[in-house]
Coordinates of C-alpha atoms in Angstrom, one line a residue:
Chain A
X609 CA 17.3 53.1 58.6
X610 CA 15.0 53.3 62.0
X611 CA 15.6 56.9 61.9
X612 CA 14.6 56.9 58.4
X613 CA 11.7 54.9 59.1
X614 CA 10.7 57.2 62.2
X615 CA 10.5 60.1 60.0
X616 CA 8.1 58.5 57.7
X617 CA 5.8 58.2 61.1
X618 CA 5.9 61.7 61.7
X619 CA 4.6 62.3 58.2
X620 CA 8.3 63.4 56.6
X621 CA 8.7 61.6 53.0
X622 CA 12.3 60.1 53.4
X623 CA 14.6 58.5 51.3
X624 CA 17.7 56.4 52.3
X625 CA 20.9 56.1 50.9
X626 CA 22.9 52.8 51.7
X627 CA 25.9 50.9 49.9
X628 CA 24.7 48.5 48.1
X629 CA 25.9 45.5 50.4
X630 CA 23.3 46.6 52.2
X631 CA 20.1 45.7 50.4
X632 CA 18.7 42.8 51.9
X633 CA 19.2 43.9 55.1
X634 CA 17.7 47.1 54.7
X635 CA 14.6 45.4 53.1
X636 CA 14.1 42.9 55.7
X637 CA 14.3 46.0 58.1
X638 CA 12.0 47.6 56.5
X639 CA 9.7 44.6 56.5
X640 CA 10.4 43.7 60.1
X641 CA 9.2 47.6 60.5
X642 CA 5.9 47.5 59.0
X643 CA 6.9 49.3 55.8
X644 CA 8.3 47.0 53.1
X645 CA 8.4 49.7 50.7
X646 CA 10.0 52.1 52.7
X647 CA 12.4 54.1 49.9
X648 CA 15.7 53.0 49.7
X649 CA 18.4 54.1 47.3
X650 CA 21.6 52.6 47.0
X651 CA 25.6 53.9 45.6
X652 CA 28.4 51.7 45.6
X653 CA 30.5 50.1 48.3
X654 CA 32.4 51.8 49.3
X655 CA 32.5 54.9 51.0
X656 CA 35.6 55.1 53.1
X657 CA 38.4 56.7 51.5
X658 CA 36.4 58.1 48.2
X659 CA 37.6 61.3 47.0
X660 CA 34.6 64.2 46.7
X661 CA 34.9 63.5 42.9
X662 CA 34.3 59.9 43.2
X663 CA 30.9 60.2 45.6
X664 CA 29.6 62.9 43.3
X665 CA 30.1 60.1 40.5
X666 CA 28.3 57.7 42.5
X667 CA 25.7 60.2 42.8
X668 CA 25.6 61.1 39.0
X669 CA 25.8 57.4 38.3
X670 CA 23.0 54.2 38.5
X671 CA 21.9 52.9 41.6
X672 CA 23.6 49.5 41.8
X673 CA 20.4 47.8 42.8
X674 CA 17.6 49.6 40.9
X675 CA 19.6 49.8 37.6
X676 CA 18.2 53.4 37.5
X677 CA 20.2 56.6 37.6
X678 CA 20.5 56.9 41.9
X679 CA 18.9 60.8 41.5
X680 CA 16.3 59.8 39.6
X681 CA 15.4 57.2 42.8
X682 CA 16.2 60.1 45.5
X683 CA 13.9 62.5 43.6
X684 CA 10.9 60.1 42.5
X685 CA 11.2 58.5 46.3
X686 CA 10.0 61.8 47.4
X687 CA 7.5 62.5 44.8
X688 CA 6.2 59.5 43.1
X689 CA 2.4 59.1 44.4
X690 CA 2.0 56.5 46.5
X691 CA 0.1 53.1 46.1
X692 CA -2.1 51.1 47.8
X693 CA 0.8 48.9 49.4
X694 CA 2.7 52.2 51.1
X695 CA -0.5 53.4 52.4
X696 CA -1.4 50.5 54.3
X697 CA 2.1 48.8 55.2
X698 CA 2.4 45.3 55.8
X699 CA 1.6 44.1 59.1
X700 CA 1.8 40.6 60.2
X701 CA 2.4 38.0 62.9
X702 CA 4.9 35.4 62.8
X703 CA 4.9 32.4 64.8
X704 CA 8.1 29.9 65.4
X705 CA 6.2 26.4 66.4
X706 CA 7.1 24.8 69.8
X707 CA 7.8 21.5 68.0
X708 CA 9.5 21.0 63.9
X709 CA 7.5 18.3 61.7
X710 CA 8.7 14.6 63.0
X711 CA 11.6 13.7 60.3
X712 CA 14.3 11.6 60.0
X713 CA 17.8 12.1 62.1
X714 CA 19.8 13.1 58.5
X715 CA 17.1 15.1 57.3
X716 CA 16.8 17.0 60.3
X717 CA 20.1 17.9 60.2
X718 CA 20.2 18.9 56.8
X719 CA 16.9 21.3 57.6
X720 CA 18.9 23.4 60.6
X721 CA 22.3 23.5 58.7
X722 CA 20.1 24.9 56.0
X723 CA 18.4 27.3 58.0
X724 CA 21.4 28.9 59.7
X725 CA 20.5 27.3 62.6
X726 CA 23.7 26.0 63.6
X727 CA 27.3 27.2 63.2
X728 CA 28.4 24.4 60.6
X729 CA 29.5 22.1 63.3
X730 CA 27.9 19.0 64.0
X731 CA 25.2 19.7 66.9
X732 CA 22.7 17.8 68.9
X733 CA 19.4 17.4 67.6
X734 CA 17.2 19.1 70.6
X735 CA 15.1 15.9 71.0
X736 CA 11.8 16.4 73.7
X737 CA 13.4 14.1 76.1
X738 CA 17.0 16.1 75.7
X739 CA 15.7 18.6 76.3
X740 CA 13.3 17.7 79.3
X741 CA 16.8 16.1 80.6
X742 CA 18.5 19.5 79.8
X743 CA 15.8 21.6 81.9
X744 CA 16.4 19.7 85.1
X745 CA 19.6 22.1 85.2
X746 CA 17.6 24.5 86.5
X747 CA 14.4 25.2 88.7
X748 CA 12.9 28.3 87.2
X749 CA 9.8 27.0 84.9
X750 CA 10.0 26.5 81.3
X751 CA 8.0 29.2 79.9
X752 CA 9.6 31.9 82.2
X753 CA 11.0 35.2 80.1
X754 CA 14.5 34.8 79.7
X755 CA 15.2 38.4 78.0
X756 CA 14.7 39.2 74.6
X757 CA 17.7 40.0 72.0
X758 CA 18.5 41.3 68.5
X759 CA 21.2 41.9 66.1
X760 CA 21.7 45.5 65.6
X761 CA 19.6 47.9 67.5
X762 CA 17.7 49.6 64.7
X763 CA 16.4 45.9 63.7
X764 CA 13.6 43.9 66.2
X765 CA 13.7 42.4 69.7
X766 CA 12.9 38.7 69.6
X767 CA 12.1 37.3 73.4
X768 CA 12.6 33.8 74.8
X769 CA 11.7 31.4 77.6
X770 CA 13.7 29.1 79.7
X771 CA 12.9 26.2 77.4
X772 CA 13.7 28.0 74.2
X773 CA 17.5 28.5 75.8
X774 CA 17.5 24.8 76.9
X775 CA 17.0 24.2 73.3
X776 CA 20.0 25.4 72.2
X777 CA 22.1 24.5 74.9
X778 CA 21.1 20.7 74.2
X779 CA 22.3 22.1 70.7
X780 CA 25.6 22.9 71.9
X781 CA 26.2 19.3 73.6
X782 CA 26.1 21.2 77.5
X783 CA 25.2 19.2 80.1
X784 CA 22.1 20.4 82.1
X785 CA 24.2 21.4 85.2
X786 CA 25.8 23.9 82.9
X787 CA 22.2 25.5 82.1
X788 CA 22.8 28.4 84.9
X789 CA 25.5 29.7 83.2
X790 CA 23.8 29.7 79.9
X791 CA 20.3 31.0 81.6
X792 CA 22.7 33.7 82.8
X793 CA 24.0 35.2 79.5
X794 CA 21.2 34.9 77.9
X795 CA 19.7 37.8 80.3
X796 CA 22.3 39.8 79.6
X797 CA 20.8 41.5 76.9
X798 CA 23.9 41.2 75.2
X799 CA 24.0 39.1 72.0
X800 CA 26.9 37.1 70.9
X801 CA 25.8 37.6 67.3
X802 CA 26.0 41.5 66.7
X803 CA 25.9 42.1 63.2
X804 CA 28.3 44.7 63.3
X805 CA 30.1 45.0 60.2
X806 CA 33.1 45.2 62.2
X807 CA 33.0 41.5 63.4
X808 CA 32.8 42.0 67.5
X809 CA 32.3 39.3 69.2
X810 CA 31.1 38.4 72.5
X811 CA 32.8 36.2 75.5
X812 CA 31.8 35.6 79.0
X813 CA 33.9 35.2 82.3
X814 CA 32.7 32.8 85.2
X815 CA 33.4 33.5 89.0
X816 CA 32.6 31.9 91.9
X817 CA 31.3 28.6 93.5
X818 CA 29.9 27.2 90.0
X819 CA 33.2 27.2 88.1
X820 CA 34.5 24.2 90.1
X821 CA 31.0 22.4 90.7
X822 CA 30.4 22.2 86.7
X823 CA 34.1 21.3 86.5
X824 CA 35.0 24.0 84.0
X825 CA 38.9 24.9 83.5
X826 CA 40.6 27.8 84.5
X827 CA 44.3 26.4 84.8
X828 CA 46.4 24.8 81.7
X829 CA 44.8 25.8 78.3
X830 CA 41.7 28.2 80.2
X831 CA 41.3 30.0 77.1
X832 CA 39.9 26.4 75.2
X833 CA 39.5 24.4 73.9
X834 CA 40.5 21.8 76.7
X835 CA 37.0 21.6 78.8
X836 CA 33.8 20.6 78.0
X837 CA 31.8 22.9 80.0
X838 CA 34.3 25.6 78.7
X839 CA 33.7 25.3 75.1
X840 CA 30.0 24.1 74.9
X841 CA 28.9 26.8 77.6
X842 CA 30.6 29.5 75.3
X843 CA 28.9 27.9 72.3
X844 CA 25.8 27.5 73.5
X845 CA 25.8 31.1 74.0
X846 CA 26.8 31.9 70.8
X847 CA 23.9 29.4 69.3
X848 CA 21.2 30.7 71.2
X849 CA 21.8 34.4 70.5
X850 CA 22.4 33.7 66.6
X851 CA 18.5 31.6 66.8
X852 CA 16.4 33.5 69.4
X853 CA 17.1 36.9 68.1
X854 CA 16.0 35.8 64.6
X855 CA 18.8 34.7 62.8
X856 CA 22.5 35.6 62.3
X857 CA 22.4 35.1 58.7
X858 CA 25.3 36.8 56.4
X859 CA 24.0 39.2 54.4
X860 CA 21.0 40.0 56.1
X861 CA 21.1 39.5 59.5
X862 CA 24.5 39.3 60.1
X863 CA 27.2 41.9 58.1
X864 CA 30.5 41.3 60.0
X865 CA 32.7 41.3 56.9
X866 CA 35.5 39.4 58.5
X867 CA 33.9 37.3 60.8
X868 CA 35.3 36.2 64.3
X869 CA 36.5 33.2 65.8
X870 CA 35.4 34.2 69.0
X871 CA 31.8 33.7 67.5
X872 CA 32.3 30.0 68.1
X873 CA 32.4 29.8 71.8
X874 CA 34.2 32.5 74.1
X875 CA 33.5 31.7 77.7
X876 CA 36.4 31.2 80.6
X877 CA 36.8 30.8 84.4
X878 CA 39.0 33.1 86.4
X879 CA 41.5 31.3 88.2
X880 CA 40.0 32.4 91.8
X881 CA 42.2 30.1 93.9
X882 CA 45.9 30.7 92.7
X883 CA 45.2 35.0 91.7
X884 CA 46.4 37.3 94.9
X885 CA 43.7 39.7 94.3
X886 CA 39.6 39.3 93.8
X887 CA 37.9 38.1 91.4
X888 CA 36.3 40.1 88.3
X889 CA 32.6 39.7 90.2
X890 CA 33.3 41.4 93.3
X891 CA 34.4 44.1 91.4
X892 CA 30.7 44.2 90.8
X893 CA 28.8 44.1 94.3
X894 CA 29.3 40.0 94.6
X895 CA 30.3 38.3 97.3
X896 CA 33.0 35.5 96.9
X897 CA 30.9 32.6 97.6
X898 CA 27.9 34.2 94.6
X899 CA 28.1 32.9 91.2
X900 CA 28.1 35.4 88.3
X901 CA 29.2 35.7 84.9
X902 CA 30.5 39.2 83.2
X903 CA 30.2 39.5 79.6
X904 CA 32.1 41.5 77.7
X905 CA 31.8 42.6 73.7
X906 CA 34.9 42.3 71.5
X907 CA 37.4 39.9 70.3
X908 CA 38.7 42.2 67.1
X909 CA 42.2 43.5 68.6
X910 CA 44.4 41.0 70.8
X911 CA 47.9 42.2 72.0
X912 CA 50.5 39.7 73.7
X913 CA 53.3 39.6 76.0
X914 CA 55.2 37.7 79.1
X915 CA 56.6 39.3 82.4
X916 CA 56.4 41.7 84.0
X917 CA 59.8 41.5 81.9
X918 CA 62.1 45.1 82.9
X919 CA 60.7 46.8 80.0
X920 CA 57.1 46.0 81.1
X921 CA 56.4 49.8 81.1
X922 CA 57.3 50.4 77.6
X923 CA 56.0 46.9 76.4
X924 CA 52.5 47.8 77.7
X925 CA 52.8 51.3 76.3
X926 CA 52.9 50.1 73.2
X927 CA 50.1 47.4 73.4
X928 CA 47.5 50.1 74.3
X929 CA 48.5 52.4 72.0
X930 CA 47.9 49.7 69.3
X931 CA 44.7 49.0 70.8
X932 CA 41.7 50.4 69.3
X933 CA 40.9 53.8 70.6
X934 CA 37.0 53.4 71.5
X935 CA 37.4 49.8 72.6
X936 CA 38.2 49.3 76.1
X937 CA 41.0 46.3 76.8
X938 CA 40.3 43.3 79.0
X939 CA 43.7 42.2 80.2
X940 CA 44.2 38.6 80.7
X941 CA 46.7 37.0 82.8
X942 CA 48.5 34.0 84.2
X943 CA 48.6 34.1 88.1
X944 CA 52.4 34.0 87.6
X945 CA 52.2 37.3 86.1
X946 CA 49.7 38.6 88.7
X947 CA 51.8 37.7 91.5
X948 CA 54.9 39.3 89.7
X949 CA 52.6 42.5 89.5
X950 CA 52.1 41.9 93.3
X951 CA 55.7 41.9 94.1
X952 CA 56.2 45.1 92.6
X953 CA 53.9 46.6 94.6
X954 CA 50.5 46.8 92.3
X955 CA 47.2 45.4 93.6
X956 CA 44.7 44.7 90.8
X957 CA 43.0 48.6 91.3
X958 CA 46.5 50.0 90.8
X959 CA 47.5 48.3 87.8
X960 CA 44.1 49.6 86.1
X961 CA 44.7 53.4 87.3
X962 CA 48.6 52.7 85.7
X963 CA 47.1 51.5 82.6
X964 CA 44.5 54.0 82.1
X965 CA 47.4 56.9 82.8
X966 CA 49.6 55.0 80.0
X967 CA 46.7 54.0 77.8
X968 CA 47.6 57.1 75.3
X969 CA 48.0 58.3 71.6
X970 CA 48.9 61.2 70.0
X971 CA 45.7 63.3 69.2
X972 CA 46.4 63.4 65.5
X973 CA 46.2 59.1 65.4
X974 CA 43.4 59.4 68.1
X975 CA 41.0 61.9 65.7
X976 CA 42.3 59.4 62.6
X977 CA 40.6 56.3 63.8
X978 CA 37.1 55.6 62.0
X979 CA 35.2 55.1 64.8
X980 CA 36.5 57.8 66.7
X981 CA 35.6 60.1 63.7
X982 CA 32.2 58.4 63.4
X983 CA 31.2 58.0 67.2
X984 CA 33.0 60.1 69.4
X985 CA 34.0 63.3 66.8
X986 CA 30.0 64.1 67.5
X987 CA 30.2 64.1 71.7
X988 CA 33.2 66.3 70.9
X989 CA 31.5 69.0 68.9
X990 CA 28.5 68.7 71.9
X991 CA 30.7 70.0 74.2
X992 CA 30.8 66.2 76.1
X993 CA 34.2 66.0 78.2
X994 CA 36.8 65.0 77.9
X995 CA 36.3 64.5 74.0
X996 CA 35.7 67.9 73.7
X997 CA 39.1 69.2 75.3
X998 CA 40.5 66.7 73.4
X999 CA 39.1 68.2 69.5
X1000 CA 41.1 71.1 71.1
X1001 CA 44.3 68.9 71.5
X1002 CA 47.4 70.0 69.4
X1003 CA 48.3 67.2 67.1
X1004 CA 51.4 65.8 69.3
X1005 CA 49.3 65.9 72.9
X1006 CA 49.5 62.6 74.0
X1007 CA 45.5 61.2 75.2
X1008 CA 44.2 59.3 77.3
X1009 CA 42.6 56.4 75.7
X1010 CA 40.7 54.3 78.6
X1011 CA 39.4 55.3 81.8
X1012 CA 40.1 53.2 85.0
X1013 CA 36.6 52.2 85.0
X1014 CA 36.9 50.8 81.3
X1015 CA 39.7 48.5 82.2
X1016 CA 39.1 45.5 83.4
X1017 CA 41.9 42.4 84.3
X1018 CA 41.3 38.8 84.3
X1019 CA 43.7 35.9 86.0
X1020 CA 43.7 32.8 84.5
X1021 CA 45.9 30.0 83.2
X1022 CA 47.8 27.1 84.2
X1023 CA 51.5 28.4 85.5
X1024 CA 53.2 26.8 82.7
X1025 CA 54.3 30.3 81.4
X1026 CA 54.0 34.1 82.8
X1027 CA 51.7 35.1 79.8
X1028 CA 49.3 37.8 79.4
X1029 CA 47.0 39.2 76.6
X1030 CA 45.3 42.5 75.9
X1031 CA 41.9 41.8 74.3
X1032 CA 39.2 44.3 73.3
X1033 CA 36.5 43.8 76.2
X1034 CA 34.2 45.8 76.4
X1035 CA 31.9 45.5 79.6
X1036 CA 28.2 46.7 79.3
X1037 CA 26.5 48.4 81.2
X1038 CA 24.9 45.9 84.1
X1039 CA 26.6 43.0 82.4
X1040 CA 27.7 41.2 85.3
X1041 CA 24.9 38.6 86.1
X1042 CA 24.0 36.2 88.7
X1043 CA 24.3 33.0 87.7
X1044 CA 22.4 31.8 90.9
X1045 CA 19.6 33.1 90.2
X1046 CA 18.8 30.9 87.4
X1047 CA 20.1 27.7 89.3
Chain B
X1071 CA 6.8 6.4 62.4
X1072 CA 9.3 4.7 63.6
X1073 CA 12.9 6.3 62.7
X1074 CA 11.5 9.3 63.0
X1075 CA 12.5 11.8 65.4
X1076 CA 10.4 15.2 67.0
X1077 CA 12.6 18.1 67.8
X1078 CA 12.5 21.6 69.4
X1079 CA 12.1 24.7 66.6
X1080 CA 15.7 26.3 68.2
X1081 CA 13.9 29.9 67.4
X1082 CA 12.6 32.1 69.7
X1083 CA 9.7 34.5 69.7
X1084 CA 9.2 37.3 67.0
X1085 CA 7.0 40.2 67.6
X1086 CA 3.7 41.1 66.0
X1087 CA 4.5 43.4 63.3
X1088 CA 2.3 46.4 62.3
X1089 CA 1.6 47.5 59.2
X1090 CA 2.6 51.2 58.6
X1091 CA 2.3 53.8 55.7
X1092 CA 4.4 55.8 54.2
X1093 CA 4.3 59.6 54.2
X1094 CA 2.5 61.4 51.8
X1095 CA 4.7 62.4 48.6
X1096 CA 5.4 65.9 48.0
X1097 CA 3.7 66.9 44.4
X1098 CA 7.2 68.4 43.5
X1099 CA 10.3 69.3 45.3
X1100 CA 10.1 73.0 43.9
X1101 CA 10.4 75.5 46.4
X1102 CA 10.4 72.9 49.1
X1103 CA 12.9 72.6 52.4
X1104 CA 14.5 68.8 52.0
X1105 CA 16.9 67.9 54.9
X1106 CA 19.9 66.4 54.1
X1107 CA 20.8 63.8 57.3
X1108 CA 24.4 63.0 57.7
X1109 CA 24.2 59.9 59.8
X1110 CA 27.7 60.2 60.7
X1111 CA 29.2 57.0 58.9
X1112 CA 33.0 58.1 57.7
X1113 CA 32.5 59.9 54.5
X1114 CA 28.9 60.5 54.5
X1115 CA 29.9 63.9 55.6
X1116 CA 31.6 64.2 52.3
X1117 CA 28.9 62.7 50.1
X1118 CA 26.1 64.9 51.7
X1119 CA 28.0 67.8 50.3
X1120 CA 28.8 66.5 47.1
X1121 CA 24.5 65.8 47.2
X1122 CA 24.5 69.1 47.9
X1123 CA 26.1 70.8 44.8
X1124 CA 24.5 68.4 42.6
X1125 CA 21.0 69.6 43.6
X1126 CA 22.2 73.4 43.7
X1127 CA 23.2 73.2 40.0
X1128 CA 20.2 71.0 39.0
X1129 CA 17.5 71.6 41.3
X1130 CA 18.3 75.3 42.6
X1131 CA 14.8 75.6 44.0
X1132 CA 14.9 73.3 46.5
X1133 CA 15.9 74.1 49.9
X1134 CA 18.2 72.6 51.4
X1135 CA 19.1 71.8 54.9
X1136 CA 22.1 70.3 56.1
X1137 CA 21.7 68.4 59.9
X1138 CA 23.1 65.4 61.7
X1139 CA 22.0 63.5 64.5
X1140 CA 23.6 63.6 68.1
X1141 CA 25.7 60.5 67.8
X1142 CA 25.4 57.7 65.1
X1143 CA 23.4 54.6 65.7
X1144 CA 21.3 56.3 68.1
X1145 CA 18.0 58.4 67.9
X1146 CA 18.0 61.8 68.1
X1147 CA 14.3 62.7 69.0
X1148 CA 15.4 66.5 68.7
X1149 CA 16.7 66.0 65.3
X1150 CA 13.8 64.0 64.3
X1151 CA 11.5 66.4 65.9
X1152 CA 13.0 69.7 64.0
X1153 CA 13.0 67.9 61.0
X1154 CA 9.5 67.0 61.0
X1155 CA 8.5 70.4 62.5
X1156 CA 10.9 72.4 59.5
X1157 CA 11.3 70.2 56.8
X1158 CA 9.1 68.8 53.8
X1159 CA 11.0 65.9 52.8
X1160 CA 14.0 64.0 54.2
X1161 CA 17.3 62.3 52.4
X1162 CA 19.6 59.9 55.0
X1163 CA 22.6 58.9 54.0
X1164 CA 24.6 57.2 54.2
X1165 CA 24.3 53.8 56.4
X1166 CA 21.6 52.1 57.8

């Protein structure tokens, strides 16, 4: 869609085709763009798996949104004159006011669960004195720049101020000593409402001083939802990306088609004081005693297992290779296991570099996957390595999913039970963030 | 008015939005080079071809060329740029 609109700037009369679960969004992109009337034409959902016979169908058939046959649309959306609205576009300027019409408690309630302003839990009505009270959490001034986020990249960014995150974390129910943390993901960059049609998700990990002096858990139950700065800090996140990147509204803003449960609230603690190796910031240039917080983008895929058990090599074998291919595992574990690892002679770096040797499929399941097909198949045929030594692969050759760098380990949990999990996390790039910064 | 509370609008701050035109229509497709843009979503590859043979046994006189960008999701100024500099008309498909 931005590459369609793009070519339109450079004077090339474009038409795109989308599924028709698409529509809305692609209006509303082409509104947010400047050009409502942007050509669109539109085939059935879906796609995947449709024999040649069935897409030429589609394409002899009538566009499912237009009710008119879909070549007429691609031919008259290249040739039809144009009128007075596709010459000048639509330009305008929105404005979100500081402060919503006074109104009673219920009604105001009623207004943001209507608006998609809330994730259909009960929230805290951001009140001028909450959220003065909230902005003592932190000494940066209320109308600094935050960042500035957005569902999908080909849609707009939306930016924010320190007050504006305040909001939502009063929202959320956090206290104001949590605000840091939340100040924190917010720069990011990364939003916690992508709307992927794949559902990813987003989750944060804490390290350092501030995990203890805001009292969030990182022993029994780490993973929620047994703390209070735990679960509202994860929430908040989630609220605040869904409302200051302009909405996460299925359909339109959002497309995940299964949702994810991680889109509630995903934020932990490491377990710093009972894990043998360092923590997940110092992998990163921070020192102990700094506060940061690592976000990662995932939640789809989730593998289990206990041990270090005698199998442990096989066992994990088999978790990556159920992984997704293109989405790089965040392994969580109890410090029981870490230590276990410890014993047998692994330090943190050395269990990564075993798991990326490991981390492996046979080529024909690797070049199967969609995404593979879809993202990496084209790096391949540019010659980028190793993907293009690995189109060359003979169906059997076992590759190498992950790089050590990809990989990332986590230790957390209570000692009740030598537990770990393989979730997709993917770390972005410069997404380890001081959290002291916004103090 | 008393029961009545003031809140914080939770949203944050869209951008200005410029209004843009479209680019002028071809007067017919006859004789003219159309691009056909894979955008690399799984099976577009297919349908692009199938959108292929359906204009060579209907519209044999327009030329067509086939092109994809470098990855999916991403711009390709190169693509966009060859296009623009070759090409009289654009199709995407399929995906946003």
């Amino acid at each position: 869609m931005g590459l369609a609109l793009a070519l339109e700037n450079a004077g090339v009369p474009t038409v795109a085709i989308h599924t028709h679960v698409f529509a809305r969004l692609a209006k509303s992109v082409a509104m947010a763009n400047g050009m409502p009337t942007a050509r669109q034409a539109y085939v059935p959902q879906p796609l995947v798996d449709k024999s040649a016979g069935d897409l030429r169908a589609y394409i002899e058939g009538v566009d499912p949104v237009s009710k008119r046959p879909f070549m007429q649309e691609i031919i008259e959306g290249l040739t039809s004159a144009l009128s007075s609205a596709d010459i000048k576009g639509l330009g305008f300027e929105r404005s979100t006011p500081r402060l919503l019409p006074a109104d009673s408690e219920d009604n105001l309630h009623r207004m943001f669960m209507e608006n998609n302003w809330t994730d259909f839990l009960p929230i805290v009505l951001p009140t001028e004195e909450r959220v003065e009270a909230m902005l003592k959490g932190t000494s940066q001034p209320r109308n600094k720049i935050v960042g500035r986020l957005r569902p999908t990249d080909f849609r707009e960014d939306w930016e924010f101020d320190v007050e504006k995150v305040a909001v939502n974390a009063v929202m959320a129910g956090a206290k104001p000593e949590y605000l840091p943390v939340i100040l924190a993901m917010a720069s990011s960059g990364l939003t916690a409402r992508s709307s992927s049609t794949t559902s990813f998700a987003a989750f944060g990990v804490v390290n350092g001083p501030i995990r203890n002096e805001i009292g969030m858990n990182s022993g029994i139950g780490a993973m929620g939802p047994y703390n209070h700065a735990n679960m509202t800090i994860g929430r908040a996140w989630n609220l605040l990306s869904q409302n200051l990147q302009g909405g996460s509204t299925p359909g339109e803003t959002y497309m995940g088609t299964l949702g994810n449960y991680f889109a509630i609230s995903g934020c932990f603690a490491e377990n710093e004081e009972r894990s043998p190796w360092e923590p997940l910031h110092m992998r990163y240039g921070f020192k102990r005693e700094e506060s940061a917080v690592t976000v990662f983008r995932g939640g789809r895929y989730m593998q289990a297992g206990y041990g270090p058990r005698d199998d442990w090599e096989d066992k994990m074998r088999r978790s990556f290779a159920a992984c997704e291919a293109r989405q790089s595992p965040l392994i969580v574990m109890d410090p029981i296991v870490a230590r276990l690892y410890e014993e047998k002679g692994f330090n943190k770096q050395k269990l990564i570099e075993w798991c990326a040797e490991n981390a492996r499929l046979p080529a024909k399941e690797y070049w199967n996957e969609m995404w593979v097909q879809t993202l990496i198949h084209p790096k391949a045929v540019a010659g980028v390595e190793p993907y293009a030594s690995y189109l060359k692969a003979a169906p059997g050759e076992m590759l190498k999913l992950f790089s050590p760098g990809e990989i990332h380990i986590v230790v957390t949990g209570g000692e009740t039970q030598g537990a770990w999990r393989i979730f997709e996390g993917v770390r972005m790039k410069d997404c380890t963030v001081s959290i002291d910064k916004w103090r | 008015m008393a029961g009545l509370l003031t809140v914080h609008d939770p949203r944050g701050y869209p951008p200005v939005v410029a209004g843009k035109r479209l680019a002028q229509r071809l007067e017919s497709l006859n004789g003219k080079t159309v691009y056909l843009v894979d955008c690399l979503f799984d099976n577009s590859a297919v349908f692009m071809a199938q959108m292929r043979e359906w204009f060579a046994q209907n519209l044999p006189q327009v030329k067509l060329k086939d092109i994809q960008p470098r990855e999916s999701w991403v711009d390709d100024p190169d693509m966009r740029a060859k296009v623009a500099a070759d090409g009289d008309a654009a199709i995407l498909g399929v995906g946003l």
